[in-house]
Coordinates of C-alpha atoms in Angstrom, one line a residue:
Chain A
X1 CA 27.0 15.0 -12.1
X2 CA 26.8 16.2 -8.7
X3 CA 28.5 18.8 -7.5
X4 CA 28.6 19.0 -3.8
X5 CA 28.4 16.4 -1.0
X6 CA 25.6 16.0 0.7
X7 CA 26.2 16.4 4.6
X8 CA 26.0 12.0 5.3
X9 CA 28.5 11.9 2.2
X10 CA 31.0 13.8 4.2
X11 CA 33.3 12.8 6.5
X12 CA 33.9 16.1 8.8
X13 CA 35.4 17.2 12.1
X14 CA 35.9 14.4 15.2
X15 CA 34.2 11.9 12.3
X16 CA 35.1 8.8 14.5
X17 CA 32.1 9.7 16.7
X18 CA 30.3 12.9 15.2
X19 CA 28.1 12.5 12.5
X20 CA 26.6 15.6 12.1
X21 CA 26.0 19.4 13.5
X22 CA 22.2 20.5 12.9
X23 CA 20.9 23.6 13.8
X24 CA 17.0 24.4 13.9
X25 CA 15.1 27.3 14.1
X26 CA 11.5 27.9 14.6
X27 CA 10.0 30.8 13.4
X28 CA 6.2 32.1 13.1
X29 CA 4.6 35.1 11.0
X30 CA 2.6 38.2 12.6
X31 CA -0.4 37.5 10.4
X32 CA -1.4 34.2 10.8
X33 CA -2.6 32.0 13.7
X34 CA 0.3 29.5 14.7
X35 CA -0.8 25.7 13.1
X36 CA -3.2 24.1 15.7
X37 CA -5.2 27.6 15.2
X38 CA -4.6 27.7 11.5
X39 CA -7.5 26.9 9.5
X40 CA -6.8 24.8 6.2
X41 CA -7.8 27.6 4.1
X42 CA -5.4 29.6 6.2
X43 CA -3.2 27.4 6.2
X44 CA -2.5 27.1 2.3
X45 CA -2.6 30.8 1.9
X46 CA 0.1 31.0 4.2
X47 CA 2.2 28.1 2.4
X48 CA 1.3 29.4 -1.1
X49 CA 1.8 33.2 -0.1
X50 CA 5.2 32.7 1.8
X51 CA 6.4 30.2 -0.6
X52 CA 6.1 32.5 -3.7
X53 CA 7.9 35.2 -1.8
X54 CA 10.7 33.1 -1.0
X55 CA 11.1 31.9 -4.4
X56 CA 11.3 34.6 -6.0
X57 CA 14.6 35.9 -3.7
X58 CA 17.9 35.6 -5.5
X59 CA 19.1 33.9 -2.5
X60 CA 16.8 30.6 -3.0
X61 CA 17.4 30.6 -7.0
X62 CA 19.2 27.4 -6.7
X63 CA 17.2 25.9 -4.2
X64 CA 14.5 23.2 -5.0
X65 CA 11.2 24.0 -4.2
X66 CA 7.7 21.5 -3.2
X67 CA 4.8 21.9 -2.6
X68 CA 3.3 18.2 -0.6
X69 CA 0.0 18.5 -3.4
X70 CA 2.7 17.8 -5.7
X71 CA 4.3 14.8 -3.7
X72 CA 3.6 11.3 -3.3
X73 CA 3.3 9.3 0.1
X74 CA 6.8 7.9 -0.9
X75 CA 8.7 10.3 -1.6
X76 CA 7.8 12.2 1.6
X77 CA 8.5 9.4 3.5
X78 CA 12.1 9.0 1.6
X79 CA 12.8 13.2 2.2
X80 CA 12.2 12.4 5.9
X81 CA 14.7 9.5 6.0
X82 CA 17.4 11.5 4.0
X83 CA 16.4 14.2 7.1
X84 CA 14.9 16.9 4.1
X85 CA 11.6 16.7 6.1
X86 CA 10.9 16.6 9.7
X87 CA 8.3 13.7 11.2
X88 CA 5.8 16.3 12.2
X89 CA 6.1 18.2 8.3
X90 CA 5.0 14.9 7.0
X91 CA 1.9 14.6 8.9
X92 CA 0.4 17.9 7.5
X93 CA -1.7 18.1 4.9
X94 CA -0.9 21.6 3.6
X95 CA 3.3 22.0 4.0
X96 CA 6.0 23.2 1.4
X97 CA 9.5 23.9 1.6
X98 CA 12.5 24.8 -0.5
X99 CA 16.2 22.9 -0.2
X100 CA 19.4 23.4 -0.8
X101 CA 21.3 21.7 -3.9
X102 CA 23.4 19.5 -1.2
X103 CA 20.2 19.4 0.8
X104 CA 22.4 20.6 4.0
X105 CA 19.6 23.8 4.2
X106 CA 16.0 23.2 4.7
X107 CA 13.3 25.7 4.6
X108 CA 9.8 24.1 6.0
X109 CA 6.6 25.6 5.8
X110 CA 3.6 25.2 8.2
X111 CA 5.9 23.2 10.6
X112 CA 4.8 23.1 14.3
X113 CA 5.6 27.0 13.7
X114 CA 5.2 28.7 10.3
X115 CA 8.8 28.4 9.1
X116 CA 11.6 26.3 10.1
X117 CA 15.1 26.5 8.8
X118 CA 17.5 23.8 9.6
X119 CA 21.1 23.6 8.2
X120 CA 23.0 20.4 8.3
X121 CA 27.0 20.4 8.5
X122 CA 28.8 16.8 8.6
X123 CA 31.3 15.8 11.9
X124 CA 31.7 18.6 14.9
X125 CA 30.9 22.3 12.9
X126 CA 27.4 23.9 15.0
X127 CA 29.4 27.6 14.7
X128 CA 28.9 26.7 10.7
X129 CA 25.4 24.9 11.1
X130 CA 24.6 27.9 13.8
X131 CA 26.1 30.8 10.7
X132 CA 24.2 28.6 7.8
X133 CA 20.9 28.7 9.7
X134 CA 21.2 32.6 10.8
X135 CA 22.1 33.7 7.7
X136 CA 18.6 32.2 6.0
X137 CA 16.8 33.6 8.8
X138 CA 18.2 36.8 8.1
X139 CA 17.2 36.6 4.4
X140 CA 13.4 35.8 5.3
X141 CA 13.1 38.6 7.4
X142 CA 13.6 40.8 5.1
X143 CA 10.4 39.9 3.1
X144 CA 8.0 38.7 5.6
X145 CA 7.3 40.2 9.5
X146 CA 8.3 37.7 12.0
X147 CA 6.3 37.1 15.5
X148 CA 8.6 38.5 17.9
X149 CA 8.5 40.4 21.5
X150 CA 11.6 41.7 23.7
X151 CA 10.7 39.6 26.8
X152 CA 10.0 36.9 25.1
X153 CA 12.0 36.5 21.9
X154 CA 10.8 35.1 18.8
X155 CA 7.3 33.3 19.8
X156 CA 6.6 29.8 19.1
X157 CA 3.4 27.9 19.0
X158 CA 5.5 25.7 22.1
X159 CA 6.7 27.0 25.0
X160 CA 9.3 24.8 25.3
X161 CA 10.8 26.6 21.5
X162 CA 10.3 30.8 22.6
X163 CA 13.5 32.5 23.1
X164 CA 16.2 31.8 20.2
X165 CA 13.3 28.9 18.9
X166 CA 16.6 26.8 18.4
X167 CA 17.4 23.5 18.5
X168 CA 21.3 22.5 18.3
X169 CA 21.9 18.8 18.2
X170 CA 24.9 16.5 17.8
X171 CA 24.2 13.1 15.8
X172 CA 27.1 10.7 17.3
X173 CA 27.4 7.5 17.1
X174 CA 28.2 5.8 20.9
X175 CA 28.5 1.8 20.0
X176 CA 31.1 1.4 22.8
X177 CA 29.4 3.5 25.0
X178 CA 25.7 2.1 24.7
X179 CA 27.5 -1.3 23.9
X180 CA 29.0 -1.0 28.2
X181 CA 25.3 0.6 29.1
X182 CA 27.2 3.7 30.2
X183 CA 24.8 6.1 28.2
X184 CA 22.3 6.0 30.8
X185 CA 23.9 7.4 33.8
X186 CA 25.0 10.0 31.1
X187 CA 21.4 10.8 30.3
X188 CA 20.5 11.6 33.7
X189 CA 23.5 13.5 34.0
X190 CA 23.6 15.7 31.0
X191 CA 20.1 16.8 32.0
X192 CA 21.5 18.5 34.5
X193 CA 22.8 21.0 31.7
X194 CA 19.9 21.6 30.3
X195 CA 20.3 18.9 27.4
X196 CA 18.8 15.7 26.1
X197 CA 20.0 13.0 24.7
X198 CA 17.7 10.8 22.6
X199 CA 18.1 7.5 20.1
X200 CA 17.3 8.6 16.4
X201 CA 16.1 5.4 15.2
X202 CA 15.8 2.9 17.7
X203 CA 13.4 2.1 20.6
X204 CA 14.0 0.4 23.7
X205 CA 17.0 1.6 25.5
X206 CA 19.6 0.7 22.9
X207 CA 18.7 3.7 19.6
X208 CA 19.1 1.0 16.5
X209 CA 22.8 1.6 14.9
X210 CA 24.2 3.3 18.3
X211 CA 23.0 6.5 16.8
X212 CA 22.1 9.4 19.1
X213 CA 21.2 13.0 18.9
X214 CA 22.0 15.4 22.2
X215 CA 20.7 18.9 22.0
X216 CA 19.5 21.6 24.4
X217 CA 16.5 21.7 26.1
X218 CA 16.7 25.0 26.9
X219 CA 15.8 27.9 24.6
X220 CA 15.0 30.7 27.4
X221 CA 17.5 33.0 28.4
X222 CA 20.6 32.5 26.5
X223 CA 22.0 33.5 23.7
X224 CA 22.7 31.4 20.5
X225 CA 26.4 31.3 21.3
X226 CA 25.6 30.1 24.8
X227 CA 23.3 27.0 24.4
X228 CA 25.8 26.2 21.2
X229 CA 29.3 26.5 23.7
X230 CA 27.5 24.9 26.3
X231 CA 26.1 21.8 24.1
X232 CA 29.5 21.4 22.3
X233 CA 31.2 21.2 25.8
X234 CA 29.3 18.3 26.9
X235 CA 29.6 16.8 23.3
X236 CA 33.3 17.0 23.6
X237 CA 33.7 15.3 26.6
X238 CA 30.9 12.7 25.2
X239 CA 33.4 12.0 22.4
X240 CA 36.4 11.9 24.7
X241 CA 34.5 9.0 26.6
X242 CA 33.6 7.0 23.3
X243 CA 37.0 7.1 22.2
X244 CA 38.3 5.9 25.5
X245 CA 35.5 3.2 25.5
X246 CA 36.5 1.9 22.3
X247 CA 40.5 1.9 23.0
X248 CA 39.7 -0.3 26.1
X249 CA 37.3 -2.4 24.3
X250 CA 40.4 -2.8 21.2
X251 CA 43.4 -3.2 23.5
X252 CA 41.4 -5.8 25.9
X253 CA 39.8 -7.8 23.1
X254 CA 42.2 -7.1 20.3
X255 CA 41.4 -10.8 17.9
X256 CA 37.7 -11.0 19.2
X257 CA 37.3 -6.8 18.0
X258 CA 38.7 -7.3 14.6
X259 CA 36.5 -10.4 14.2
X260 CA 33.2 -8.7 14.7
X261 CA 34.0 -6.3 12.6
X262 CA 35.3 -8.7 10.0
X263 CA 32.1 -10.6 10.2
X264 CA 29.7 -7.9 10.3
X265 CA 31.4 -6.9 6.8
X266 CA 31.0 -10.2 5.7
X267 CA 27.0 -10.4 6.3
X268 CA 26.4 -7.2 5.3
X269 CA 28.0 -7.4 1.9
X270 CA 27.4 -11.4 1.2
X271 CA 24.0 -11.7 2.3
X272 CA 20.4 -12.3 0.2
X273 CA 18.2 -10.6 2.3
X274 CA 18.4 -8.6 5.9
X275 CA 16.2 -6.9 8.4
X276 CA 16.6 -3.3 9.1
X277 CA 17.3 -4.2 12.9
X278 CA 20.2 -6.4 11.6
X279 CA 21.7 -4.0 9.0
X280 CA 22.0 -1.3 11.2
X281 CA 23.4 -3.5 14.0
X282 CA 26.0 -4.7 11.9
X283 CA 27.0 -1.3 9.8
X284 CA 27.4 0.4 13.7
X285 CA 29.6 -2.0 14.4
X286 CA 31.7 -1.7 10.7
X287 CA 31.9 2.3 11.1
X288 CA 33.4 1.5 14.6
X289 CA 35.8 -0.6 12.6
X290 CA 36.4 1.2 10.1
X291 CA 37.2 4.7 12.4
X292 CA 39.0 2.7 14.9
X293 CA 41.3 1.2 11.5
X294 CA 40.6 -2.1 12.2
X295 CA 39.9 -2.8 8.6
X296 CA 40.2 -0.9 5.4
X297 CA 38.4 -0.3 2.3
X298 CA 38.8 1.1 -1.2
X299 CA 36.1 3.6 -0.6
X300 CA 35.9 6.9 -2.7
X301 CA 35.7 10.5 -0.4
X302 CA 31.9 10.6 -0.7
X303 CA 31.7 6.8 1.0
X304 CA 30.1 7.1 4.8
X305 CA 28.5 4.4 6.7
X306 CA 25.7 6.6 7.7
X307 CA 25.2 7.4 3.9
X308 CA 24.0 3.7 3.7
X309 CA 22.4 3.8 6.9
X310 CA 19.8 6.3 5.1
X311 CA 19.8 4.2 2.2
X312 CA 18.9 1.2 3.3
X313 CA 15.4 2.7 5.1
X314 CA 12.4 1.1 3.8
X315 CA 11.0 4.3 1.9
X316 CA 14.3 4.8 0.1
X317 CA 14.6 1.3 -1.4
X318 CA 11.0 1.7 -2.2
X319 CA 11.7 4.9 -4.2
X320 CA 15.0 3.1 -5.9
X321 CA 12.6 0.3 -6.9
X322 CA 10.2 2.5 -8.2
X323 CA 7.3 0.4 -6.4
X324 CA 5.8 -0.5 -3.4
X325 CA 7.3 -3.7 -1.9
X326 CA 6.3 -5.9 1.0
X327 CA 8.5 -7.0 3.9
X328 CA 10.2 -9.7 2.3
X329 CA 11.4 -8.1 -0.6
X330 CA 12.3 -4.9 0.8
X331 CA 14.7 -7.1 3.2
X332 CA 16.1 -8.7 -0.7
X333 CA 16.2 -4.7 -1.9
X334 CA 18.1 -4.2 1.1
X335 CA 21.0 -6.6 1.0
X336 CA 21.0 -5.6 -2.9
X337 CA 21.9 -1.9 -1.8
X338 CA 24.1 -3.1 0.6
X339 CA 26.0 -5.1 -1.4
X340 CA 26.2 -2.6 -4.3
X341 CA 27.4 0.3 -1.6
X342 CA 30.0 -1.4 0.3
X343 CA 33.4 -1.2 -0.9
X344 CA 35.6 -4.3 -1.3
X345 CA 38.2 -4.6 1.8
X346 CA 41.5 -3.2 0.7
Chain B
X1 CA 0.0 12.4 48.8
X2 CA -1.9 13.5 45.9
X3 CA -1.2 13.4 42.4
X4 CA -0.3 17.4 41.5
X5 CA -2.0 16.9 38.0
X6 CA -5.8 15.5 38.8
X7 CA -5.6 16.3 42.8
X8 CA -7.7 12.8 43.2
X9 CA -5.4 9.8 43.2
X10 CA -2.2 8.8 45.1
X11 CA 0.7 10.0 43.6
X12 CA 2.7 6.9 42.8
X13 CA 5.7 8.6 40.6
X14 CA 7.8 11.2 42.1
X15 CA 10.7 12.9 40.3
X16 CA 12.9 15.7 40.4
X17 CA 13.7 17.8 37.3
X18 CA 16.6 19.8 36.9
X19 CA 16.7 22.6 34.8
X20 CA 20.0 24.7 34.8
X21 CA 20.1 24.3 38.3
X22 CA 17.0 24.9 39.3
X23 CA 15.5 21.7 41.0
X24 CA 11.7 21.2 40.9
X25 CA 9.7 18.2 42.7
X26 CA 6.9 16.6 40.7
X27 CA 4.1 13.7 42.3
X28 CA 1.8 12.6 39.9
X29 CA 0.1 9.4 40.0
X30 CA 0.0 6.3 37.4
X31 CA -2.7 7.2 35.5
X32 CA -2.0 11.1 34.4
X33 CA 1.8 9.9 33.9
X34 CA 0.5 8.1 31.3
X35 CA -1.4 10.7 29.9
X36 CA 1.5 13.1 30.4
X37 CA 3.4 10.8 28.3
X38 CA 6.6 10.9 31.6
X39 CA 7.1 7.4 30.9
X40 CA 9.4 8.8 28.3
X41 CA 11.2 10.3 31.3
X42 CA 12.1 6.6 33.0
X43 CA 14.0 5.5 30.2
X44 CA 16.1 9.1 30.3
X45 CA 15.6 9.5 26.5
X46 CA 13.2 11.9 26.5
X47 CA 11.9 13.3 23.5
X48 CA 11.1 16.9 23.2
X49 CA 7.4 15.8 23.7
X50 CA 7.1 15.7 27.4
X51 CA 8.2 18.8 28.1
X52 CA 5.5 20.6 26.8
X53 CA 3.0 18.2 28.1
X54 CA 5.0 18.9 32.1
X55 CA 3.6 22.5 30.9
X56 CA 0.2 21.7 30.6
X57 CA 0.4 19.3 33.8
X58 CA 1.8 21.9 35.9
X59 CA -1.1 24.0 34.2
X60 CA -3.7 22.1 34.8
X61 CA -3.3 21.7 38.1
X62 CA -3.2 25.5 38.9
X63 CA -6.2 25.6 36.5
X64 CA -8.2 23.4 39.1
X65 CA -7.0 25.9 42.2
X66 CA -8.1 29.1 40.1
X67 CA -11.5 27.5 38.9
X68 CA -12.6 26.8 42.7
X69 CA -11.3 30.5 43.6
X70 CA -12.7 32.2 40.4
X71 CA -10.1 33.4 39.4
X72 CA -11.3 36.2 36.6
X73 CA -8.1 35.5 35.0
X74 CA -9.4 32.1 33.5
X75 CA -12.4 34.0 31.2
X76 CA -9.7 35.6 29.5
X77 CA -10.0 35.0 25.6
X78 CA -7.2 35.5 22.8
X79 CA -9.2 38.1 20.6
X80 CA -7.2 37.1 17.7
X81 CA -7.5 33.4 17.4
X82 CA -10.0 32.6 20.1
X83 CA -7.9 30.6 22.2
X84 CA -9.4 30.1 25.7
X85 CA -7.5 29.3 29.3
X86 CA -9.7 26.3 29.1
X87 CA -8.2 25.2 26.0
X88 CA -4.9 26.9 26.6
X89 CA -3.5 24.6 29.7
X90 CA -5.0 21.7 27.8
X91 CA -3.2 21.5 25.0
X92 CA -0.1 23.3 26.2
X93 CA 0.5 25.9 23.0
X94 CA 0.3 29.1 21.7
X95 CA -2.8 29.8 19.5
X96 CA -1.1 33.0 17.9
X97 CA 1.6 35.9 18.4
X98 CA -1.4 37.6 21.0
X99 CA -1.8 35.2 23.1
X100 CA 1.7 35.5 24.3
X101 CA 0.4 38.8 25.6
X102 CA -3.0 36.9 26.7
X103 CA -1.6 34.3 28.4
X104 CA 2.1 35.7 29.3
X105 CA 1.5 37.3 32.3
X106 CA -0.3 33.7 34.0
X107 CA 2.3 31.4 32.8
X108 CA 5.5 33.3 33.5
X109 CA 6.3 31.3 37.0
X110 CA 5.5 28.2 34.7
X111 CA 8.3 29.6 32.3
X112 CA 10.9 30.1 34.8
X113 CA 10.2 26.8 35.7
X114 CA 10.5 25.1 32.4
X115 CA 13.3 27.1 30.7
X116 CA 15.3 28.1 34.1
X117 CA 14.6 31.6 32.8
X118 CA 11.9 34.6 31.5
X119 CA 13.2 36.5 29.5
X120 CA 14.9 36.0 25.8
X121 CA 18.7 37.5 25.5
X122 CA 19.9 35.8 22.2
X123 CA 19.2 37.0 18.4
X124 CA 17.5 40.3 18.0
X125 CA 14.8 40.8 15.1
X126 CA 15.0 43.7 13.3
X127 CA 11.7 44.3 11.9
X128 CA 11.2 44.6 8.2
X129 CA 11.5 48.8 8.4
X130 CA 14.6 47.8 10.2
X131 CA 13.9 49.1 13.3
X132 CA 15.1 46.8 16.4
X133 CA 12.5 46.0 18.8
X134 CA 14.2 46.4 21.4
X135 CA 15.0 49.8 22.8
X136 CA 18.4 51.5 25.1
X137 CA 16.8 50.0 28.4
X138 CA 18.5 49.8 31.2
X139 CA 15.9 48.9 33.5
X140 CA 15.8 45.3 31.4
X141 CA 19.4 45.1 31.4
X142 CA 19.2 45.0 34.9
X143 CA 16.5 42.4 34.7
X144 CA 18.7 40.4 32.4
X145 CA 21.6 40.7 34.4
X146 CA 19.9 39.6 37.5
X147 CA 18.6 36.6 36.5
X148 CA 21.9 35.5 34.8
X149 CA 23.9 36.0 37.8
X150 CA 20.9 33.8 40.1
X151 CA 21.4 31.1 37.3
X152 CA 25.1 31.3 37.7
X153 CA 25.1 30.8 41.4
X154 CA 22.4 28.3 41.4
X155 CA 25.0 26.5 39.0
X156 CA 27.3 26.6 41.5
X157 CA 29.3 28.5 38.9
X158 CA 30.7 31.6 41.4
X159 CA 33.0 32.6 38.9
X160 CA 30.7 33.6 36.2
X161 CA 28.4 35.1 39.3
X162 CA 31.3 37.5 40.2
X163 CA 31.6 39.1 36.9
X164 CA 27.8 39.4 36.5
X165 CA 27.6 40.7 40.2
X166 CA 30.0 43.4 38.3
X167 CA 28.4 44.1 35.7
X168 CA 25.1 44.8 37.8
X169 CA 27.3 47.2 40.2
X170 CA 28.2 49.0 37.1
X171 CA 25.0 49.4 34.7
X172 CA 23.7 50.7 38.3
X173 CA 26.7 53.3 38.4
X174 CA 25.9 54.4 34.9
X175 CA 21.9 54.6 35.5
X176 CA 22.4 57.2 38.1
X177 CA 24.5 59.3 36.3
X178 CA 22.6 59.5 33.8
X179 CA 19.4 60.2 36.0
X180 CA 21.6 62.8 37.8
X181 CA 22.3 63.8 34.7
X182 CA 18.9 63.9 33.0
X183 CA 18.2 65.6 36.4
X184 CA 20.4 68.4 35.6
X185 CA 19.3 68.8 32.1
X186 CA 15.9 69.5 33.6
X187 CA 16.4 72.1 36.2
X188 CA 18.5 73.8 33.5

């Protein structure tokens, strides 16, 4: 029995187009050298060491703690597509971590800095992401001495981190504006704020599933609260601009909208076998749907698209099949998981 | 003109980056783009990656200047992890907590460039005897003050620049009482 959503099984604040708040902060011990200087035997005596002190806390007594000598290849790869991990974590060899019971809090150790701490929160909530997040930090330093000076704020092993070492970013999910090609004039233009925008899983200029992340660039100079109003300002008029998109795109094209979602729904939960490229196409443009009440399904509280987004990444269906699976049949495992996940329409 | 980065080719890609305001030219040519990874930049998606490798362009460059003047500064050597200048503009990062110290002082211009800003005013860390690092200084609230109320004109954002232009008038106010004051306490 599970308890508590996890943050993609939760529908929160501004839904239609946020997906979720995240709020990351980097943060480096006294003692050792940050990880490029870090010697392997340095490396896991500063894993094992910070690890143990962590988990003995009352805070952490719930939390789940690794260790990667304990983990295979797969199920690193499946904690990085449930967003557990981070892609640089999964490239060291020495790393551990503790998580939360919903996951929504992530410790890493031996990170591009010694620790990072990232908290998750589903829709629009970084002032909850930014409180989660603060409050861990505040725990670890009590028991371990944090690498820190006045001028230039907690120190990190990249200059473009010192300063609060966070990162605030926004997953949204833009199909009607990347669908019109509107996002790139945005780009330029939100750079003027100090932000960047970026695709989470695609290449090319359209990110795979419309899904993007905007955060700040900028760590340097301004308080937490700052970078977080000024991120969420730009966010909100982001979402203001996807919702217009998509009312123009409905009211235009009213038929030819409900039958691409209609169809999309159809493929996804009919077919034998599908490519990731297709799957995600097709769910981005049945969450669209769905928000924009197009079409309806029986779908329980913990039912999100994105939830089957992360499911549906090859390491994940990997794990569920207990195996490792070529191309072909991880497209077959695929449409299976599909097919299982998607509610019937109502 | 020639490439900023290896001062030996024709600088093919020129771009303006715009950090809170603060607008910075850049000419570098088609082969250190690459190896700065700013064709990540074209496509306006960049990824947190090329921001740290603009650092060690912008470093490198300046490296070259200060090799052909000797500049002592580039022998310096992090005593605590061995970290080099050499090796520092390289690869762009922090060896350890020292080097900050090491290498602050040569990099700070860099810094401003990059972040818009020097000097951290968010989350204060109380070290693990509790004490707060930083101390009542008024001099460094000045500093803080200052550049706040540059970035909030560069920003176009006079509003913001009148209350900071305020808050400057008065922090000086109060510093010269209390010099006056301390004044007084020491003639008494």
């Amino acid at each position: 029995m599970r308890l508590m959503n996890r943050w993609f099984e939760a529908n929160g604040e501004n839904s239609d187009v946020v997906i979720s708040s995240k709020v990351r902060l980097a943060r480096n011990l006294t003692k050792y050298n940050f990880s490029h200087k870090l010697k392997n035997k340095d490396a896991k005596r500063m894993v094992d060491d910070t690890l143990s002190k962590f988990k003995e806390m009352v805070e952490f007594e719930n939390y789940h703690s690794y260790n990667f000598e304990d983990l295979d290849q797969l199920q690193k790869i499946a904690m990085l597509e449930r967003h557990v991990i981070s892609p640089f974590l999964i490239n060291q060899n020495t790393a551990a971590g503790l998580v939360s019971p919903d996951e929504n809090i992530s410790i890493m150790l031996n990170e591009e800095d010694h620790i990072r701490i990232q908290a998750f929160v589903a829709g629009s909530d970084m002032e909850t992401a930014y409180k989660n997040a603060d409050v861990i930090d505040d725990y670890l330093s009590n028991v371990v001495e944090y690498a820190y000076n006045s001028k230039y704020g907690y120190l990190t092993t990249c200059p473009s981190n010192v300063g609060t070492g966070m990162r605030a970013s926004y997953m949204l999910h833009l199909p009607a504006l990347s669908g019109t090609n509107k996002l790139n004039g945005l780009a330029s233009e939100i750079g003027r704020f100090g932000l960047t925008i970026r695709s989470i899983y695609g290449e090319g200029t359209r990110g795979l599933g419309d899904i993007y992340q905007i955060s700040n660039q900028v760590t340097l100079g301004f308080s937490e609260s700052e970078i977080i109003d000024n991120l969420s300002n730009i966010v909100y008029q982001i979402i203001q601009q996807e919702r217009t998109a998509r009312r123009q795109y409905i009211s235009r094209k009213r038929v030819s909208a409900e039958d691409v979602v209609y169809r999309s729904y159809g493929v996804l939960k009919y077919s034998r076998k599908i490519s990731i490229k297709d799957a995600m196409a097709l769910l981005s443009e049945l969450r669209m749907g769905l928000e924009q009440g197009l079409l309806k399904v029986a779908a329980n509280d913990s039912f999100t698209i994105y939830n089957i987004m992360i499911g549906i990444q090859p390491a994940n269906l990997q794990l569920i099949a207990e195996r490792a699976l070529t191309e072909e049949e991880i497209d077959i495992e695929r449409a299976k998981f599909i097919r299982e996940n998607l509610p019937f329409i109502q | 003109m020639l490439c900023e980065n290896c001062n030996k080719n024709d600088a093919t890609i020129h771009y303006t980056e715009i950090v809170n305001g603060g607008m910075s030219e850049h000419h570098i040519c088609s082969e250190c783009a690459k190896e700065l990874d700013l064709s990540y930049y074209s496509d306006g998606l960049s990824s947190e990656l090329p921001f740290a490798k603009l650092l060690t362009g912008l470093l490198a460059s300046k490296m070259l200047l200060q090799q052909e003047s000797n500049n002592p500064m580039t022998h310096v050597i992090c005593p605590k992890c061995g970290m080099n200048y050499d090796e520092f503009t390289k690869v762009g990062k922090f060896g350890c907590a020292e080097c900050y110290n090491v290498f602050g002082p040569l990099i700070e211009e860099h810094m401003k460039k990059l972040q818009g800003n020097s000097v951290h005013t968010g989350k204060k860390y109380k070290t693990l005897d509790n004490v707060t690092e930083e101390s009542d200084n008024p001099q460094k609230d000045l500093e803080i003050l200052n550049a706040k109320l540059k970035e909030a004109i560069n920003l176009e954002n006079y509003e913001e620049a009148a209350k900071f232009r305020d808050e400057i008038k008065k922090t000086k106010e109060i510093n010269e009482i209390k010099e006056i004051k301390e004044g007084n306490e020491t003639n008494e």
